[in-house]
């Protein structure tokens, strides 16, 4: 299981980058939708959170489907990866908006 756990890092980077792209795209679009920072953050969290939750949840469910396997290592891998996918979504949802706000205010991009 150690090799598979190490390879899961690369899967999480790939799946997490999808969430990052969704949030940054919605953050860019929020300039036209809302004028205040609070409005931009709430609009982005609602729209991007909803969109990225659907993609992450379907990916996690596909990994959790491995729990029906008769092979114990496959069940463990499916459970581990499903939890990792949902943890990555939660962490990026909680941490990415402040990073977008910081980048927008202090980097001037």
Short mmCIF file of C-alpha atoms in Angstrom, two decimals:
data_model
loop_
_atom_site.label_atom_id
_atom_site.label_comp_id
_atom_site.label_asym_id
_atom_site.label_seq_id
_atom_site.Cartn_x
_atom_site.Cartn_y
_atom_site.Cartn_z
CA UNK A 1 0.00 0.00 0.00
CA UNK A 2 2.98 2.34 0.41
CA UNK A 3 3.65 2.66 -3.31
CA UNK A 4 -0.01 3.28 -4.07
CA UNK A 5 -0.22 5.87 -1.30
CA UNK A 6 2.75 7.66 -2.80
CA UNK A 7 1.17 7.65 -6.23
CA UNK A 8 -2.01 9.11 -4.79
CA UNK A 9 -0.16 12.39 -4.31
CA UNK A 10 0.09 12.78 -8.08
CA UNK A 11 -3.60 11.97 -8.50
CA UNK A 12 -4.53 14.57 -5.89
CA UNK A 13 -2.43 17.23 -7.60
CA UNK A 14 -4.21 16.52 -10.87
CA UNK A 15 -7.68 16.45 -9.35
CA UNK A 16 -6.99 19.48 -7.17
CA UNK A 17 -5.80 21.53 -10.12
CA UNK A 18 -9.28 21.22 -11.60
CA UNK A 19 -10.74 22.83 -8.49
CA UNK A 20 -8.13 25.59 -8.61
CA UNK A 21 -8.97 26.40 -12.24
CA UNK A 22 -12.70 26.50 -11.48
CA UNK A 23 -12.24 28.85 -8.53
CA UNK A 24 -9.84 31.19 -10.33
CA UNK A 25 -12.13 31.40 -13.36
CA UNK A 26 -15.15 32.23 -11.20
CA UNK A 27 -13.08 34.74 -9.22
CA UNK A 28 -12.18 36.51 -12.46
CA UNK A 29 -15.82 36.50 -13.55
CA UNK A 30 -16.94 37.91 -10.19
CA UNK A 31 -15.53 41.34 -11.09
CA UNK A 32 -18.39 41.77 -13.53
CA UNK A 33 -21.06 40.22 -11.28
CA UNK A 34 -20.42 41.90 -7.92
CA UNK A 35 -18.71 45.15 -6.95
CA UNK A 36 -17.86 44.63 -3.26
CA UNK A 37 -15.24 42.21 -2.00
CA UNK A 38 -17.78 40.49 0.22
CA UNK A 39 -20.14 40.10 -2.74
CA UNK A 40 -17.38 38.76 -4.96
CA UNK A 41 -16.28 36.23 -2.37
CA UNK A 42 -19.79 35.00 -1.63
CA UNK A 43 -20.69 34.78 -5.33
CA UNK A 44 -17.48 32.92 -6.13
CA UNK A 45 -17.86 30.55 -3.19
CA UNK A 46 -21.45 29.75 -4.14
CA UNK A 47 -20.88 29.29 -7.88
CA UNK A 48 -17.43 27.68 -7.86
CA UNK A 49 -18.12 25.65 -4.73
CA UNK A 50 -21.22 24.17 -6.30
CA UNK A 51 -19.48 23.38 -9.60
CA UNK A 52 -16.35 21.90 -8.05
CA UNK A 53 -18.31 19.94 -5.44
CA UNK A 54 -20.17 18.09 -8.17
CA UNK A 55 -16.98 17.09 -9.99
CA UNK A 56 -15.14 16.15 -6.79
CA UNK A 57 -18.09 14.22 -5.39
CA UNK A 58 -18.52 12.16 -8.55
CA UNK A 59 -14.81 11.37 -8.53
CA UNK A 60 -14.95 10.40 -4.85
CA UNK A 61 -18.01 8.21 -5.42
CA UNK A 62 -16.21 6.43 -8.25
CA UNK A 63 -13.35 5.66 -5.87
CA UNK A 64 -15.77 4.66 -3.08
CA UNK A 65 -17.35 2.20 -5.52
CA UNK A 66 -14.21 0.10 -5.04
CA UNK A 67 -15.52 -0.71 -1.54
CA UNK A 68 -17.70 -3.34 -3.21
CA UNK A 69 -14.60 -5.23 -4.38
CA UNK A 70 -13.68 -8.58 -2.87
CA UNK A 71 -10.00 -7.60 -2.94
CA UNK A 72 -8.96 -5.95 0.32
CA UNK A 73 -6.16 -3.77 -1.18
CA UNK A 74 -8.57 -2.43 -3.80
CA UNK A 75 -11.16 -1.62 -1.11
CA UNK A 76 -8.54 0.17 0.96
CA UNK A 77 -7.30 2.12 -2.04
CA UNK A 78 -10.82 3.17 -3.02
CA UNK A 79 -11.64 4.32 0.49
CA UNK A 80 -8.35 6.17 0.87
CA UNK A 81 -8.64 7.93 -2.48
CA UNK A 82 -12.28 8.86 -1.93
CA UNK A 83 -11.37 10.50 1.36
CA UNK A 84 -8.40 12.23 -0.25
CA UNK A 85 -10.54 13.69 -3.04
CA UNK A 86 -13.06 15.13 -0.59
CA UNK A 87 -10.32 16.43 1.71
CA UNK A 88 -8.61 18.20 -1.19
CA UNK A 89 -11.94 19.79 -2.20
CA UNK A 90 -12.59 20.96 1.36
CA UNK A 91 -9.10 22.40 1.84
CA UNK A 92 -9.07 24.19 -1.50
CA UNK A 93 -12.57 25.57 -0.93
CA UNK A 94 -11.51 26.92 2.46
CA UNK A 95 -8.10 28.27 1.47
CA UNK A 96 -8.28 29.34 -2.16
CA UNK A 97 -10.58 32.36 -1.91
CA UNK A 98 -8.32 34.19 0.58
CA UNK A 99 -5.40 33.49 -1.75
CA UNK A 100 -7.36 34.92 -4.70
CA UNK A 101 -8.23 38.00 -2.64
CA UNK A 102 -4.61 38.48 -1.58
CA UNK A 103 -3.41 38.11 -5.14
CA UNK A 104 -6.01 40.55 -6.40
CA UNK A 105 -5.29 43.22 -3.76
CA UNK A 106 -1.55 43.03 -3.28
CA UNK A 107 -0.15 41.71 -6.52
CA UNK A 108 -2.26 43.98 -8.71
CA UNK A 109 -2.93 41.26 -11.27
#
